[in-house]
Amino acid sequence: MKKYIVTLLLISTTCFAQKTTLYTIGDSTMANKKDPDRNPEHGWAQVLQPFFNNDVIVVNKAVNGRSTKSFINEKLWDSIYKKLKKGDYVFIEFGHNDEKIEDSTRYTNPHTVYRYNLIRFVKESREKGAVPVLLTSIARRNFNEKGVLVPTHGDYPLETRLVSQEYKVPFIDLEYYTELLEQSYGPEKSKKLHLHFKAGENPYYEKDKADDTHLSLEGAKAIAQIVVNTIKTTEDASLLKLKKALK
């Protein structure tokens, strides 16, 4: 009987140890939204867990309105760093709010502070034995009168790519893939990926809503699927645990 109990405990401990935590850090394009059953807005990391089996636990720590600077200064990164353990993953997607040049608490120069904040996330994740993954910011729905999707993120995605190359960090080019997504929908239908409602059309919004940055449930799921597809097709050995845990 004692041997049986010990065996069960060993099995339970092994099963628990096999679980991998995937932390996601970033801004409102990733973050969980309150009242998800009523709220039309969703972050793409909010809908990521269902793509994985129980071996991977998604812990979405993205927060609305945060840049790399404010995420660090508000100790949000410290709270994650303290919990990181060997074998965890950290998905890092910032940029939208680093661009806010009118806000000194959030703005970062892409070639200096933004770059070095990304490097900090990478190095400190690796210090704890975790695997950092860099992602460029998702594209905004920003079509001009000719139907051309015009980029809005300046040099921030470039710096993300450069840090990834220099420090050999797994990389998902969300800017590129979401540009393709927006273009595949076109100037009008791409509104479905975002938050476009007339007053009274949706009970969650009393007034007209025209938001080309944040995501509808359809948009969030589409981007989560892009992330999953990239993991499925990667040959990067450091992402193997995530790859094996996909449904």
Coordinates of N, CA and C in Angstrom, one line a residue:
M1 N 0.8 -1.2 0.0 CA 0.0 0.0 0.0 C 0.9 1.3 0.0
K2 N 1.9 1.2 0.8 CA 2.8 2.4 0.9 C 3.5 2.6 -0.5
K3 N 3.9 1.5 -1.1 CA 4.6 1.6 -2.4 C 3.6 2.2 -3.4
Y4 N 2.4 1.8 -3.3 CA 1.3 2.3 -4.2 C 1.2 3.8 -4.1
I5 N 1.1 4.3 -2.8 CA 1.0 5.7 -2.6 C 2.2 6.5 -3.1
V6 N 3.4 6.0 -2.8 CA 4.6 6.6 -3.2 C 4.6 6.7 -4.7
T7 N 4.2 5.6 -5.4 CA 4.2 5.6 -6.9 C 3.2 6.7 -7.4
L8 N 2.1 6.8 -6.8 CA 1.1 7.8 -7.2 C 1.7 9.2 -7.0
L9 N 2.3 9.4 -5.9 CA 2.9 10.7 -5.6 C 4.0 11.1 -6.6
L10 N 4.8 10.1 -7.0 CA 5.9 10.3 -8.0 C 5.3 10.7 -9.4
I11 N 4.2 10.0 -9.7 CA 3.5 10.2 -11.0 C 2.9 11.6 -11.0
S12 N 2.3 12.0 -9.9 CA 1.7 13.3 -9.8 C 2.7 14.4 -9.9
T13 N 3.8 14.2 -9.1 CA 4.9 15.2 -9.2 C 5.5 15.3 -10.5
T14 N 5.7 14.2 -11.2 CA 6.2 14.2 -12.6 C 5.3 15.0 -13.5
C15 N 4.0 14.7 -13.4 CA 3.0 15.4 -14.3 C 3.0 16.9 -14.1
F16 N 3.1 17.2 -12.8 CA 3.1 18.7 -12.5 C 4.4 19.3 -13.0
A17 N 5.5 18.6 -12.9 CA 6.8 19.2 -13.3 C 6.8 19.4 -14.8
Q18 N 6.1 18.6 -15.5 CA 6.1 18.7 -17.0 C 5.3 19.9 -17.5
K19 N 4.5 20.5 -16.8 CA 3.8 21.7 -17.2 C 4.7 22.8 -17.5
T20 N 4.5 23.5 -18.6 CA 5.3 24.6 -19.0 C 4.5 25.9 -18.9
T21 N 5.0 27.0 -18.3 CA 4.4 28.2 -18.3 C 4.8 29.1 -19.4
L22 N 3.8 29.7 -20.1 CA 4.1 30.6 -21.2 C 3.6 32.0 -20.8
Y23 N 4.5 32.9 -20.4 CA 4.1 34.2 -20.0 C 4.0 35.1 -21.3
T24 N 3.0 35.9 -21.4 CA 2.9 36.9 -22.5 C 3.0 38.3 -21.9
I25 N 3.9 39.1 -22.4 CA 4.0 40.5 -21.9 C 3.9 41.5 -23.1
G26 N 3.2 42.6 -22.8 CA 2.9 43.5 -23.9 C 1.8 44.5 -23.5
D27 N 1.1 44.9 -24.5 CA 0.1 46.0 -24.4 C -1.3 45.5 -24.6
S28 N -2.2 46.4 -24.9 CA -3.6 46.1 -25.0 C -4.0 45.2 -26.2
T29 N -3.1 45.1 -27.2 CA -3.4 44.2 -28.3 C -3.3 42.8 -27.9
M30 N -2.6 42.5 -26.7 CA -2.5 41.2 -26.2 C -3.3 40.9 -24.9
A31 N -3.6 42.0 -24.2 CA -4.1 41.9 -22.8 C -5.5 41.2 -22.7
N32 N -5.7 40.6 -21.5 CA -7.1 40.2 -21.2 C -8.0 41.4 -21.0
K33 N -9.3 41.2 -21.4 CA -10.2 42.3 -21.2 C -11.3 41.9 -20.2
K34 N -11.8 42.8 -19.5 CA -12.8 42.6 -18.5 C -14.1 42.2 -19.2
D35 N -15.0 41.4 -18.6 CA -16.3 41.1 -19.1 C -16.2 40.5 -20.5
P36 N -15.4 39.4 -20.7 CA -15.2 38.9 -22.1 C -16.5 38.4 -22.7
D37 N -17.5 38.0 -22.0 CA -18.7 37.5 -22.6 C -19.5 38.6 -23.2
R38 N -19.4 39.9 -22.8 CA -20.1 41.0 -23.3 C -19.2 41.9 -24.1
N39 N -18.0 42.0 -23.7 CA -17.0 43.0 -24.3 C -16.6 42.5 -25.7
P40 N -16.8 43.3 -26.7 CA -16.4 42.9 -28.1 C -14.8 42.9 -28.2
E41 N -14.1 43.6 -27.3 CA -12.7 43.7 -27.5 C -12.0 42.5 -26.8
H42 N -11.0 42.0 -27.5 CA -10.2 40.9 -26.9 C -8.7 41.1 -27.3
G43 N -7.8 40.7 -26.4 CA -6.4 40.6 -26.8 C -6.1 39.3 -27.4
W44 N -5.1 39.2 -28.3 CA -4.9 37.9 -28.9 C -4.3 36.9 -27.9
A45 N -3.5 37.3 -26.9 CA -3.0 36.4 -25.9 C -4.1 35.9 -25.0
Q46 N -5.2 36.7 -24.9 CA -6.4 36.3 -24.2 C -7.0 35.0 -24.7
V47 N -6.9 34.7 -26.0 CA -7.5 33.6 -26.6 C -6.5 32.5 -27.0
L48 N -5.3 32.6 -26.5 CA -4.2 31.7 -26.9 C -4.3 30.3 -26.2
Q49 N -4.7 30.2 -25.0 CA -4.7 29.0 -24.2 C -5.4 27.8 -24.9
P50 N -6.6 28.0 -25.5 CA -7.3 26.9 -26.2 C -6.5 26.2 -27.3
F51 N -5.4 26.8 -27.8 CA -4.6 26.2 -28.8 C -3.6 25.2 -28.3
F52 N -3.5 25.2 -27.0 CA -2.5 24.3 -26.3 C -3.2 23.2 -25.5
N53 N -2.6 22.1 -25.3 CA -3.1 21.1 -24.4 C -2.7 21.5 -22.9
N54 N -2.9 20.6 -22.0 CA -2.7 21.0 -20.6 C -1.3 21.0 -20.2
D55 N -0.3 20.7 -21.1 CA 1.1 20.7 -20.7 C 1.6 22.2 -20.7
V56 N 0.9 23.1 -21.4 CA 1.3 24.5 -21.4 C 0.2 25.3 -20.8
I57 N 0.6 26.2 -19.8 CA -0.3 27.1 -19.2 C 0.1 28.5 -19.6
V58 N -0.8 29.2 -20.3 CA -0.6 30.6 -20.7 C -1.0 31.5 -19.6
V59 N 0.0 32.3 -19.2 CA -0.2 33.3 -18.2 C -0.1 34.7 -18.8
N60 N -1.2 35.3 -19.1 CA -1.2 36.6 -19.9 C -1.0 37.7 -18.9
K61 N 0.2 38.3 -19.0 CA 0.6 39.5 -18.1 C 0.6 40.8 -18.9
A62 N 0.2 40.8 -20.2 CA 0.1 42.0 -20.9 C -0.9 43.0 -20.2
V63 N -0.6 44.3 -20.3 CA -1.5 45.3 -19.6 C -1.8 46.4 -20.6
N64 N -3.0 46.8 -20.6 CA -3.5 47.9 -21.5 C -2.6 49.1 -21.3
G65 N -2.2 49.8 -22.4 CA -1.5 51.0 -22.4 C -0.1 51.1 -22.0
R66 N 0.6 49.9 -21.8 CA 1.9 49.8 -21.4 C 2.9 49.8 -22.5
S67 N 4.0 50.5 -22.3 CA 5.2 50.5 -23.2 C 6.3 49.6 -22.4
T68 N 7.4 49.4 -23.1 CA 8.5 48.7 -22.4 C 8.9 49.5 -21.2
K69 N 8.9 50.8 -21.3 CA 9.3 51.7 -20.2 C 8.4 51.6 -19.0
S70 N 7.1 51.8 -19.3 CA 6.1 51.8 -18.1 C 6.0 50.4 -17.6
F71 N 6.1 49.4 -18.4 CA 6.0 48.0 -17.9 C 7.1 47.7 -16.9
I72 N 8.3 48.3 -17.2 CA 9.4 48.1 -16.3 C 9.3 49.0 -15.0
N73 N 9.0 50.3 -15.3 CA 8.9 51.3 -14.2 C 7.8 51.0 -13.2
E74 N 6.7 50.4 -13.6 CA 5.6 50.0 -12.7 C 5.9 48.6 -12.0
K75 N 7.0 48.1 -12.2 CA 7.5 46.8 -11.6 C 6.7 45.6 -12.1
L76 N 6.0 45.8 -13.2 CA 5.3 44.6 -13.8 C 6.2 43.6 -14.3
W77 N 7.4 44.0 -14.8 CA 8.4 43.0 -15.3 C 9.0 42.3 -14.0
D78 N 9.3 43.1 -13.0 CA 9.9 42.5 -11.8 C 9.0 41.4 -11.2
S79 N 7.7 41.6 -11.2 CA 6.8 40.6 -10.7 C 6.8 39.3 -11.5
I80 N 7.1 39.4 -12.8 CA 7.2 38.2 -13.6 C 8.6 37.5 -13.4
Y81 N 9.6 38.4 -13.4 CA 11.0 37.9 -13.3 C 11.2 37.0 -12.1
K82 N 10.6 37.5 -11.0 CA 10.7 36.7 -9.7 C 10.1 35.3 -9.8
K83 N 9.1 35.1 -10.7 CA 8.5 33.9 -10.8 C 9.0 32.9 -11.8
L84 N 9.8 33.5 -12.7 CA 10.4 32.7 -13.9 C 11.2 31.6 -13.4
K85 N 11.0 30.4 -14.1 CA 11.8 29.3 -13.8 C 12.3 28.6 -15.1
K86 N 13.2 27.7 -14.9 CA 13.8 27.1 -16.1 C 12.8 26.4 -16.9
G87 N 12.8 26.6 -18.2 CA 11.8 26.0 -19.1 C 10.6 26.8 -19.4
D88 N 10.4 27.9 -18.7 CA 9.3 28.8 -19.0 C 9.6 29.5 -20.3
Y89 N 8.5 30.1 -20.9 CA 8.6 31.0 -22.1 C 8.1 32.4 -21.8
V90 N 8.7 33.3 -22.4 CA 8.2 34.7 -22.3 C 8.1 35.3 -23.7
F91 N 6.8 35.5 -24.1 CA 6.5 36.2 -25.4 C 6.4 37.7 -25.2
I92 N 7.2 38.4 -25.9 CA 7.4 39.9 -25.7 C 6.9 40.6 -26.9
E93 N 5.9 41.4 -26.8 CA 5.4 42.2 -27.9 C 5.1 43.6 -27.4
F94 N 5.9 44.6 -27.7 CA 5.7 46.0 -27.3 C 5.9 46.9 -28.6
G95 N 5.5 48.1 -28.5 CA 5.8 49.1 -29.6 C 4.7 50.1 -29.7
H96 N 3.4 49.7 -29.6 CA 2.3 50.6 -29.8 C 2.4 51.8 -28.9
N97 N 2.8 51.6 -27.6 CA 2.8 52.7 -26.6 C 4.2 53.3 -26.5
D98 N 5.2 52.6 -26.9 CA 6.5 53.2 -26.9 C 6.5 54.3 -27.9
E99 N 5.6 54.3 -28.9 CA 5.5 55.4 -29.9 C 4.9 56.7 -29.4
K100 N 4.4 56.7 -28.2 CA 3.6 57.8 -27.7 C 4.5 59.0 -27.3
I101 N 5.0 59.7 -28.2 CA 6.0 60.7 -28.0 C 5.5 61.9 -27.1
E102 N 4.2 62.0 -27.0 CA 3.6 63.1 -26.1 C 3.5 62.7 -24.7
D103 N 3.9 61.4 -24.4 CA 3.8 60.9 -23.0 C 5.2 60.5 -22.5
S104 N 5.7 61.2 -21.6 CA 7.1 60.9 -21.1 C 7.2 59.7 -20.3
T105 N 6.0 59.2 -19.7 CA 6.0 58.0 -18.9 C 6.1 56.7 -19.8
R106 N 5.8 56.9 -21.1 CA 5.7 55.7 -21.9 C 6.7 55.8 -23.1
Y107 N 6.9 56.9 -23.7 CA 7.7 57.0 -24.9 C 9.1 56.5 -24.7
T108 N 9.6 55.8 -25.8 CA 11.0 55.4 -25.8 C 11.5 55.7 -27.2
N109 N 12.8 56.1 -27.3 CA 13.5 56.2 -28.5 C 13.7 54.7 -29.0
P110 N 13.3 54.4 -30.2 CA 13.4 53.0 -30.7 C 14.8 52.5 -30.7
H111 N 15.7 53.4 -31.0 CA 17.1 52.9 -31.2 C 17.9 52.9 -29.9
T112 N 17.4 53.4 -28.8 CA 18.1 53.4 -27.6 C 17.3 52.7 -26.5
V113 N 16.4 53.4 -25.8 CA 15.7 52.9 -24.6 C 14.9 51.6 -25.0
Y114 N 14.1 51.7 -26.1 CA 13.3 50.6 -26.5 C 14.2 49.3 -26.8
R115 N 15.2 49.6 -27.5 CA 16.2 48.5 -27.8 C 16.7 47.8 -26.6
Y116 N 17.2 48.7 -25.7 CA 17.8 48.1 -24.4 C 16.8 47.5 -23.5
N117 N 15.6 48.0 -23.5 CA 14.5 47.3 -22.7 C 14.3 45.9 -23.2
L118 N 14.2 45.8 -24.6 CA 14.0 44.4 -25.1 C 15.2 43.5 -24.7
I119 N 16.4 44.1 -24.8 CA 17.6 43.3 -24.4 C 17.5 42.9 -23.0
R120 N 17.0 43.8 -22.1 CA 16.9 43.4 -20.7 C 15.9 42.3 -20.5
F121 N 14.8 42.3 -21.2 CA 13.8 41.2 -21.1 C 14.4 39.9 -21.5
V122 N 15.2 40.0 -22.6 CA 15.8 38.8 -23.1 C 16.9 38.2 -22.2
K123 N 17.8 39.1 -21.7 CA 18.9 38.6 -20.8 C 18.3 38.1 -19.5
E124 N 17.4 38.8 -18.9 CA 16.9 38.4 -17.6 C 16.0 37.2 -17.7
S125 N 15.3 37.0 -18.8 CA 14.6 35.7 -19.0 C 15.6 34.6 -19.0
R126 N 16.7 34.8 -19.8 CA 17.7 33.7 -19.9 C 18.4 33.4 -18.6
E127 N 18.6 34.5 -17.8 CA 19.2 34.3 -16.5 C 18.4 33.3 -15.6
K128 N 17.1 33.2 -15.8 CA 16.3 32.3 -15.0 C 16.1 31.0 -15.7
G129 N 16.7 30.8 -16.9 CA 16.5 29.6 -17.6 C 15.3 29.6 -18.5
A130 N 14.6 30.7 -18.6 CA 13.4 30.8 -19.5 C 13.8 31.1 -20.9
V131 N 12.9 30.9 -21.8 CA 13.2 31.1 -23.3 C 12.4 32.4 -23.7
P132 N 13.1 33.5 -24.0 CA 12.4 34.7 -24.5 C 12.0 34.5 -26.0
V133 N 10.9 35.1 -26.4 CA 10.5 35.1 -27.8 C 10.1 36.5 -28.2
L134 N 10.7 37.1 -29.2 CA 10.4 38.5 -29.5 C 9.3 38.5 -30.7
L135 N 8.4 39.4 -30.6 CA 7.3 39.6 -31.6 C 7.2 41.0 -32.0
T136 N 7.2 41.3 -33.2 CA 6.9 42.7 -33.7 C 5.4 43.0 -33.4
S137 N 5.1 44.4 -33.3 CA 3.8 44.8 -33.0 C 2.8 44.4 -34.2
I138 N 1.6 44.2 -33.8 CA 0.6 43.9 -34.9 C 0.3 45.2 -35.7
A139 N 0.0 45.0 -36.9 CA -0.3 46.2 -37.8 C -1.6 46.8 -37.4
R140 N -1.7 48.1 -37.6 CA -3.0 48.8 -37.5 C -3.7 48.7 -38.8
R141 N -5.0 48.8 -38.7 CA -5.8 48.9 -40.0 C -5.8 50.4 -40.4
N142 N -4.8 50.6 -41.3 CA -4.5 52.0 -41.8 C -4.4 52.1 -43.3
F143 N -5.5 51.9 -44.0 CA -5.5 51.9 -45.4 C -5.7 53.4 -45.9
N144 N -4.9 53.7 -46.9 CA -5.1 55.1 -47.5 C -6.2 55.0 -48.6
E145 N -6.5 56.2 -49.2 CA -7.6 56.2 -50.2 C -7.4 55.4 -51.4
K146 N -6.1 54.9 -51.6 CA -5.8 54.0 -52.7 C -5.9 52.5 -52.3
G147 N -6.2 52.3 -51.1 CA -6.3 50.9 -50.6 C -5.0 50.3 -50.2
V148 N -4.0 51.2 -50.0 CA -2.7 50.7 -49.6 C -2.6 50.7 -48.0
L149 N -2.2 49.6 -47.5 CA -2.0 49.5 -46.0 C -0.7 50.3 -45.6
V150 N -0.8 51.4 -44.9 CA 0.3 52.2 -44.6 C 0.8 51.8 -43.2
P151 N 2.1 51.5 -43.0 CA 2.7 51.2 -41.7 C 2.7 52.4 -40.8
T152 N 2.6 52.1 -39.5 CA 2.5 53.2 -38.5 C 3.5 53.0 -37.4
H153 N 4.3 52.0 -37.4 CA 5.1 51.7 -36.2 C 6.6 52.2 -36.3
G154 N 6.9 52.9 -37.4 CA 8.2 53.5 -37.5 C 9.3 52.4 -37.4
D155 N 10.4 52.7 -36.6 CA 11.5 51.9 -36.5 C 11.4 50.8 -35.3
Y156 N 10.3 50.8 -34.6 CA 10.2 49.8 -33.5 C 10.3 48.4 -34.0
P157 N 9.5 48.0 -35.0 CA 9.7 46.6 -35.5 C 11.1 46.3 -36.0
L158 N 11.7 47.3 -36.6 CA 13.1 47.0 -37.1 C 14.0 46.7 -35.9
E159 N 13.9 47.5 -34.8 CA 14.8 47.2 -33.7 C 14.5 45.9 -33.0
T160 N 13.2 45.5 -33.1 CA 12.9 44.1 -32.5 C 13.5 43.0 -33.4
R161 N 13.5 43.2 -34.7 CA 14.2 42.3 -35.6 C 15.7 42.2 -35.3
L162 N 16.3 43.4 -35.2 CA 17.7 43.5 -35.0 C 18.2 42.8 -33.6
V163 N 17.4 43.1 -32.6 CA 17.7 42.5 -31.3 C 17.6 40.9 -31.4
S164 N 16.5 40.5 -32.1 CA 16.4 39.1 -32.3 C 17.6 38.4 -33.0
Q165 N 18.0 39.1 -34.0 CA 19.2 38.6 -34.8 C 20.5 38.6 -34.0
E166 N 20.7 39.7 -33.3 CA 21.9 39.9 -32.6 C 22.1 39.0 -31.4
Y167 N 20.9 38.7 -30.7 CA 21.0 37.9 -29.5 C 20.4 36.5 -29.8
K168 N 20.1 36.2 -31.0 CA 19.7 34.8 -31.4 C 18.4 34.4 -30.6
V169 N 17.4 35.3 -30.7 CA 16.2 35.1 -30.0 C 15.1 34.6 -30.9
P170 N 14.4 33.6 -30.6 CA 13.2 33.1 -31.4 C 12.4 34.3 -31.7
F171 N 11.8 34.4 -32.9 CA 11.2 35.6 -33.4 C 9.9 35.3 -34.2
I172 N 8.9 36.1 -34.0 CA 7.6 36.0 -34.7 C 7.3 37.4 -35.3
D173 N 7.3 37.5 -36.6 CA 7.2 38.8 -37.2 C 5.7 39.1 -37.4
L174 N 5.1 39.5 -36.3 CA 3.6 39.7 -36.3 C 3.2 40.9 -37.2
E175 N 4.1 41.9 -37.3 CA 3.8 43.0 -38.1 C 3.6 42.5 -39.6
Y176 N 4.5 41.7 -40.0 CA 4.4 41.2 -41.4 C 3.2 40.4 -41.6
Y177 N 3.0 39.4 -40.7 CA 1.8 38.5 -40.9 C 0.5 39.2 -40.7
T178 N 0.4 40.2 -39.8 CA -0.9 40.9 -39.7 C -1.1 41.9 -40.8
E179 N 0.0 42.4 -41.4 CA -0.2 43.1 -42.7 C -0.9 42.3 -43.7
L180 N -0.4 41.0 -43.9 CA -1.0 40.1 -44.8 C -2.4 39.8 -44.5
L181 N -2.7 39.7 -43.2 CA -4.1 39.5 -42.7 C -5.0 40.6 -43.1
E182 N -4.6 41.8 -42.7 CA -5.4 43.0 -43.1 C -5.6 43.1 -44.6
Q183 N -4.6 42.9 -45.3 CA -4.7 43.0 -46.8 C -5.6 41.9 -47.4
S184 N -5.6 40.7 -46.8 CA -6.4 39.7 -47.2 C -7.9 40.0 -47.0
Y185 N -8.2 40.7 -46.0 CA -9.6 41.2 -45.7 C -10.0 42.4 -46.6
G186 N -9.0 43.2 -46.8 CA -9.3 44.4 -47.6 C -9.7 45.6 -46.7
P187 N -9.8 46.8 -47.3 CA -10.1 48.0 -46.6 C -11.4 48.0 -45.8
E188 N -12.4 47.4 -46.4 CA -13.7 47.4 -45.7 C -13.9 46.2 -44.8
K189 N -13.7 45.0 -45.3 CA -13.9 43.8 -44.5 C -13.0 43.7 -43.3
S190 N -11.8 44.4 -43.4 CA -10.9 44.3 -42.2 C -11.4 45.0 -41.0
K191 N -12.5 45.8 -41.1 CA -13.1 46.3 -39.9 C -13.6 45.2 -39.0
K192 N -13.9 44.0 -39.5 CA -14.3 42.9 -38.7 C -13.2 42.5 -37.7
L193 N -12.0 42.7 -38.1 CA -10.9 42.4 -37.2 C -10.7 43.3 -36.0
H194 N -11.4 44.4 -36.1 CA -11.2 45.5 -35.1 C -12.6 45.9 -34.5
L195 N -12.7 47.1 -34.0 CA -13.9 47.5 -33.3 C -14.6 48.6 -34.0
H196 N -15.5 48.2 -34.9 CA -16.3 49.2 -35.7 C -17.8 49.0 -35.4
F197 N -18.4 49.9 -34.7 CA -19.9 49.8 -34.4 C -20.5 51.2 -34.5
K198 N -21.7 51.2 -35.0 CA -22.5 52.4 -34.9 C -23.2 52.4 -33.5
A199 N -23.6 53.6 -33.1 CA -24.2 53.8 -31.8 C -25.5 52.9 -31.8
G200 N -25.6 52.1 -30.7 CA -26.7 51.2 -30.5 C -26.6 49.9 -31.2
E201 N -25.5 49.7 -32.0 CA -25.4 48.4 -32.7 C -24.9 47.3 -31.8
N202 N -24.1 47.7 -30.8 CA -23.6 46.8 -29.8 C -23.9 47.4 -28.4
P203 N -24.6 46.6 -27.5 CA -24.9 47.2 -26.2 C -23.7 47.6 -25.4
Y204 N -22.5 47.2 -25.7 CA -21.4 47.5 -24.9 C -20.9 49.0 -25.2
Y205 N -21.3 49.5 -26.4 CA -20.9 50.9 -26.7 C -22.1 51.7 -26.9
E206 N -22.2 52.8 -26.2 CA -23.3 53.7 -26.3 C -23.2 54.7 -27.6
K207 N -21.9 55.0 -27.9 CA -21.6 55.9 -29.0 C -21.0 55.1 -30.2
D208 N -20.8 55.8 -31.3 CA -20.1 55.2 -32.4 C -18.7 54.7 -32.0
K209 N -18.3 53.6 -32.5 CA -16.9 53.1 -32.2 C -16.2 52.8 -33.5
A210 N -15.0 53.4 -33.6 CA -14.2 53.2 -34.8 C -12.7 53.0 -34.4
D211 N -12.3 51.9 -34.0 CA -11.0 51.6 -33.4 C -10.3 50.6 -34.4
D212 N -9.2 51.1 -35.0 CA -8.4 50.3 -35.9 C -7.2 49.7 -35.4
T213 N -7.0 49.8 -34.1 CA -5.8 49.2 -33.4 C -6.2 48.0 -32.6
H214 N -7.2 48.1 -31.8 CA -7.6 47.0 -30.9 C -8.5 45.9 -31.7
L215 N -8.6 44.8 -31.0 CA -9.1 43.6 -31.8 C -10.5 43.2 -31.3
S216 N -11.3 42.7 -32.3 CA -12.5 42.0 -32.0 C -12.1 40.6 -31.7
L217 N -13.1 39.8 -31.3 CA -12.8 38.3 -31.0 C -12.3 37.7 -32.3
E218 N -12.9 38.0 -33.5 CA -12.4 37.4 -34.7 C -11.0 37.8 -35.0
G219 N -10.6 39.1 -34.8 CA -9.3 39.5 -35.0 C -8.3 38.9 -34.0
A220 N -8.7 38.8 -32.7 CA -7.8 38.2 -31.7 C -7.5 36.7 -32.1
K221 N -8.6 36.0 -32.4 CA -8.4 34.6 -32.8 C -7.5 34.4 -34.0
A222 N -7.7 35.3 -35.0 CA -6.9 35.2 -36.2 C -5.4 35.4 -35.9
I223 N -5.1 36.3 -35.0 CA -3.7 36.6 -34.7 C -3.1 35.5 -33.8
A224 N -3.9 35.0 -32.9 CA -3.5 33.9 -32.1 C -3.1 32.7 -33.0
Q225 N -4.0 32.5 -34.0 CA -3.7 31.4 -35.0 C -2.4 31.6 -35.8
I226 N -2.1 32.9 -36.1 CA -0.9 33.2 -36.8 C 0.3 32.8 -35.9
V227 N 0.2 33.1 -34.6 CA 1.3 32.8 -33.7 C 1.5 31.3 -33.6
V228 N 0.3 30.6 -33.5 CA 0.4 29.1 -33.4 C 0.9 28.5 -34.7
N229 N 0.5 29.0 -35.8 CA 1.1 28.5 -37.1 C 2.6 28.7 -37.2
T230 N 3.1 29.8 -36.7 CA 4.5 30.0 -36.7 C 5.2 29.0 -35.8
I231 N 4.6 28.7 -34.7 CA 5.2 27.7 -33.8 C 5.2 26.4 -34.5
K232 N 4.1 26.0 -35.1 CA 4.0 24.7 -35.8 C 5.1 24.5 -36.8
T233 N 5.4 25.6 -37.5 CA 6.3 25.4 -38.7 C 7.8 25.7 -38.3
T234 N 8.0 26.2 -37.1 CA 9.4 26.6 -36.8 C 10.3 25.3 -36.7
E235 N 11.6 25.6 -37.0 CA 12.6 24.6 -36.8 C 13.5 24.9 -35.6
D236 N 13.1 25.9 -34.9 CA 13.9 26.3 -33.7 C 13.7 25.3 -32.6
A237 N 14.8 24.7 -32.2 CA 14.7 23.6 -31.2 C 14.2 24.1 -29.8
S238 N 14.5 25.4 -29.6 CA 14.1 26.0 -28.3 C 12.6 26.1 -28.1
L239 N 11.8 26.0 -29.2 CA 10.4 26.1 -29.1 C 9.7 24.7 -29.2
L240 N 10.5 23.7 -29.1 CA 10.0 22.3 -29.3 C 8.9 22.0 -28.3
K241 N 9.1 22.4 -27.0 CA 8.0 22.0 -26.0 C 6.7 22.7 -26.4
L242 N 6.7 23.9 -26.9 CA 5.5 24.5 -27.3 C 4.9 23.8 -28.5
K243 N 5.7 23.5 -29.4 CA 5.3 22.8 -30.6 C 4.6 21.5 -30.3
K244 N 5.2 20.7 -29.4 CA 4.6 19.4 -29.0 C 3.3 19.6 -28.3
A245 N 3.1 20.7 -27.6 CA 1.9 20.9 -26.8 C 0.7 21.5 -27.6
L246 N 0.9 21.8 -28.8 CA -0.2 22.3 -29.6 C -1.2 21.2 -29.9
K247 N -2.5 21.6 -29.9 CA -3.6 20.6 -30.2 C -3.6 20.3 -31.7

